[in-house]
Short mmCIF file of C-alpha atoms in Angstrom, two decimals:
data_model
loop_
_atom_site.label_atom_id
_atom_site.label_comp_id
_atom_site.label_asym_id
_atom_site.label_seq_id
_atom_site.Cartn_x
_atom_site.Cartn_y
_atom_site.Cartn_z
CA TYR A 456 91.82 148.76 168.46
CA PHE A 457 88.62 146.71 168.47
CA TRP A 458 90.50 143.50 167.71
CA ARG A 459 92.92 144.10 170.56
CA TRP A 460 90.21 145.00 173.06
CA ALA A 461 87.98 142.03 172.17
CA THR A 462 90.82 139.48 172.22
CA TRP A 463 92.07 140.85 175.54
CA LYS A 464 88.55 140.55 176.96
CA VAL A 465 88.11 136.95 175.75
CA PHE A 466 91.64 135.46 175.85
CA ASP A 467 93.63 137.46 178.43
CA HIS A 468 91.34 139.27 180.88
CA ASP A 469 90.61 136.32 183.17
CA PRO A 470 93.12 133.43 183.10
CA GLN A 471 90.51 131.12 184.65
CA HIS A 472 88.09 131.78 181.79
CA ASP A 473 90.28 132.30 178.72
CA VAL A 474 88.27 130.29 176.19
CA GLY A 475 85.87 131.71 173.67
CA VAL A 476 85.31 133.18 170.25
CA VAL A 477 86.10 136.58 168.76
CA CYS A 478 84.56 137.43 165.39
CA PHE A 479 84.62 140.66 163.42
CA ILE A 480 83.78 141.89 159.97
CA THR A 481 86.87 143.91 159.24
CA VAL A 482 88.86 145.54 156.48
CA ALA A 483 90.54 142.96 154.24
CA GLY A 484 93.90 144.69 154.75
CA PHE A 485 93.89 142.83 158.07
CA LEU A 486 94.63 139.63 156.16
CA ASN A 487 98.00 140.61 154.73
CA GLY A 488 98.75 144.24 155.60
CA PRO A 489 102.10 144.99 157.26
CA GLY A 490 100.39 147.02 160.00
CA PHE A 491 98.50 143.94 161.18
CA GLN A 492 101.44 141.50 161.42
CA GLY A 493 101.53 141.77 165.20
CA MET A 494 97.81 141.06 165.52
CA ARG A 495 98.06 138.03 163.22
CA ASP A 496 100.96 136.78 165.36
CA TYR A 497 98.96 137.33 168.54
CA LEU A 498 95.88 135.54 167.16
CA ARG A 499 97.96 132.55 166.04
CA ARG A 500 99.42 132.33 169.58
CA LYS A 501 96.12 132.74 171.45
CA ALA A 502 93.58 130.94 169.26
CA ASP A 503 93.37 127.27 168.26
CA ARG A 504 91.59 127.84 164.97
CA ILE A 505 90.96 130.86 162.80
CA TRP A 506 88.50 131.04 159.91
CA VAL A 507 88.65 133.81 157.31
CA ILE A 508 85.87 134.58 154.83
CA ASP A 509 86.81 137.02 152.08
CA CYS A 510 83.62 138.92 151.28
CA SER A 511 85.05 141.16 148.53
CA PRO A 512 86.54 139.09 145.72
CA GLU A 513 85.86 142.04 143.38
CA GLY A 514 88.55 144.14 145.11
CA HIS A 515 88.56 147.84 146.01
CA GLN A 516 85.55 150.00 145.05
CA PRO A 517 83.43 147.28 143.45
CA ASP A 518 80.00 148.02 142.02
CA VAL A 519 77.61 148.99 144.82
CA PRO A 520 75.22 146.00 144.40
CA THR A 521 78.14 143.59 144.98
CA ARG A 522 79.18 145.05 148.35
CA ILE A 523 78.24 143.40 151.63
CA PHE A 524 77.87 146.89 153.13
CA GLN A 525 76.80 149.07 150.24
CA ALA A 526 78.36 152.27 151.62
CA VAL A 527 81.76 150.63 152.24
CA GLN A 528 84.12 150.81 149.26
CA GLN A 529 86.99 148.90 150.88
CA PRO A 530 87.22 145.12 150.65
CA VAL A 531 85.95 143.44 153.83
CA CYS A 532 86.30 140.01 155.37
CA ILE A 533 84.93 138.05 158.30
CA VAL A 534 87.54 136.68 160.73
CA LEU A 535 86.55 134.26 163.47
CA ALA A 536 89.13 133.19 166.08
CA ALA A 537 88.29 130.42 168.58
CA ARG A 538 90.25 129.23 171.60
CA ALA A 539 89.78 126.03 173.58
CA LYS A 540 91.11 125.40 177.08
CA LYS A 541 94.05 123.24 175.97
CA LYS A 542 95.70 125.76 173.61
CA LYS A 543 99.49 125.41 173.37
CA VAL A 544 101.09 128.86 173.04
CA ASP A 545 104.06 127.51 171.05
CA THR A 546 101.81 125.95 168.37
CA PRO A 547 100.30 128.39 165.84
CA ALA A 548 96.57 128.28 165.26
CA VAL A 549 95.27 126.52 162.18
CA VAL A 550 94.08 129.24 159.79
CA LYS A 551 91.46 128.40 157.16
CA TYR A 552 90.42 130.70 154.30
CA THR A 553 87.53 130.81 151.88
CA VAL A 554 86.15 133.42 149.54
CA MET A 555 82.56 134.37 148.75
CA PRO A 556 81.58 134.05 145.09
CA ALA A 557 81.89 137.20 143.03
CA GLY A 558 78.46 138.56 142.35
CA MET A 559 75.55 140.41 143.85
CA ARG A 560 75.15 141.05 147.56
CA GLU A 561 72.18 138.66 147.86
CA GLU A 562 74.20 135.84 146.28
CA LYS A 563 76.95 136.39 148.84
CA PHE A 564 74.46 136.27 151.71
CA ALA A 565 73.01 133.03 150.31
CA ALA A 566 76.50 131.50 150.04
CA LEU A 567 77.31 132.67 153.57
CA ALA A 568 74.13 131.05 154.90
CA LYS A 569 75.21 127.70 153.38
CA LEU A 570 78.81 127.90 154.58
CA LYS A 571 79.79 125.52 157.41
CA LEU A 572 83.03 125.29 159.36
CA ALA A 573 83.36 121.73 158.06
CA SER A 574 82.84 122.73 154.39
CA LYS A 575 85.37 121.54 151.84
CA SER A 576 85.85 125.05 150.42
CA TRP A 577 88.31 126.04 153.18
CA GLN A 578 91.97 126.39 152.18
CA ASP A 579 94.94 126.14 154.55
CA CYS A 580 97.00 129.25 155.25
CA PRO A 581 100.69 129.41 156.17
CA THR A 582 101.68 128.62 159.76
CA GLU A 583 104.39 131.26 160.24
CA TRP A 584 103.46 133.54 163.12
CA ARG A 585 103.16 136.79 161.12
CA ALA A 586 102.20 135.27 157.77
CA PRO A 587 99.13 136.58 155.95
CA PHE A 588 95.73 135.06 156.61
CA LEU A 589 95.62 134.03 152.95
CA PRO A 590 96.35 130.70 151.25
CA ALA A 591 99.99 130.16 150.40
CA ALA A 592 101.03 130.64 146.80
CA THR A 593 101.25 127.40 144.85
CA GLY A 594 102.74 126.21 141.59
CA GLU A 595 105.39 128.05 139.62
CA TRP A 596 104.28 131.44 140.98
CA ALA A 597 105.46 130.44 144.46
CA THR A 598 109.02 129.90 143.20
CA TYR A 599 109.49 133.48 141.96
CA PRO A 600 111.37 135.89 144.25
CA ALA A 601 109.43 138.65 145.99
CA LEU A 602 110.02 142.21 144.76
CA ASP A 603 111.76 143.22 147.98
CA GLU A 604 114.24 140.40 147.38
CA LEU A 605 115.10 141.84 143.95
CA PHE A 606 115.37 145.51 144.92
CA ALA A 607 117.54 146.38 147.92
CA TYR A 608 115.99 149.85 148.25
CA ASN A 609 112.36 150.64 147.60
CA GLY A 610 112.05 154.24 148.80
CA SER A 611 111.51 157.38 146.81
CA GLY A 612 114.55 158.45 144.78
CA THR A 613 114.19 162.10 145.79
CA GLN A 614 113.49 163.12 149.36
CA PRO A 615 114.32 166.83 149.61
CA LYS A 616 111.83 167.37 152.48
CA ARG A 617 110.84 170.60 150.69
CA VAL A 618 108.01 171.24 148.25
CA TRP A 619 109.68 174.03 146.33
CA VAL A 620 112.18 171.60 144.76
CA ILE A 621 109.49 169.61 142.99
CA SER A 622 107.53 171.17 140.15
CA PRO A 623 105.66 170.00 137.04
CA ASP A 624 107.65 172.20 134.63
CA ALA A 625 111.12 173.81 134.18
CA GLU A 626 109.76 177.39 134.10
CA SER A 627 108.30 177.07 137.62
CA LEU A 628 111.58 175.68 138.91
CA GLU A 629 113.60 178.55 137.36
CA ARG A 630 111.20 181.13 138.79
CA ARG A 631 111.55 179.66 142.27
#
């Protein structure tokens, strides 16, 4: 919701003044989650350049002293999207990605203070409209098929839509 409102305010609200920057610290699921594909597509269409800083290399529920926000257990990232006046809608934005060093919160803040948009630590991300805001896989790993390419169906094998069918033991099932 906040992403959509802010980007509308900066990029769409006034066609005469549609340049600017939108920056949020947001949940890292934004980078590759299926629910955010449309927003990634929109940002690639509206912005010229996008910078992503992964602030949680330790993953979900890291030790408290390593968290940027100590009460937040989810991985977070900083995403900055900038648009200039001459943006071509049919050309996707250049997306750059970097990750903070794993370690204590203070070390991350120090690394963030030194980070520049022209730093050499930035990696290129894919240019497909809905692709993740993460660097593309490289090497042999990139040649392996994705799991959804191997398995035609990935849903639950049993979907009775009733709880009474499922039970931890045979006796409970017989009684029911």
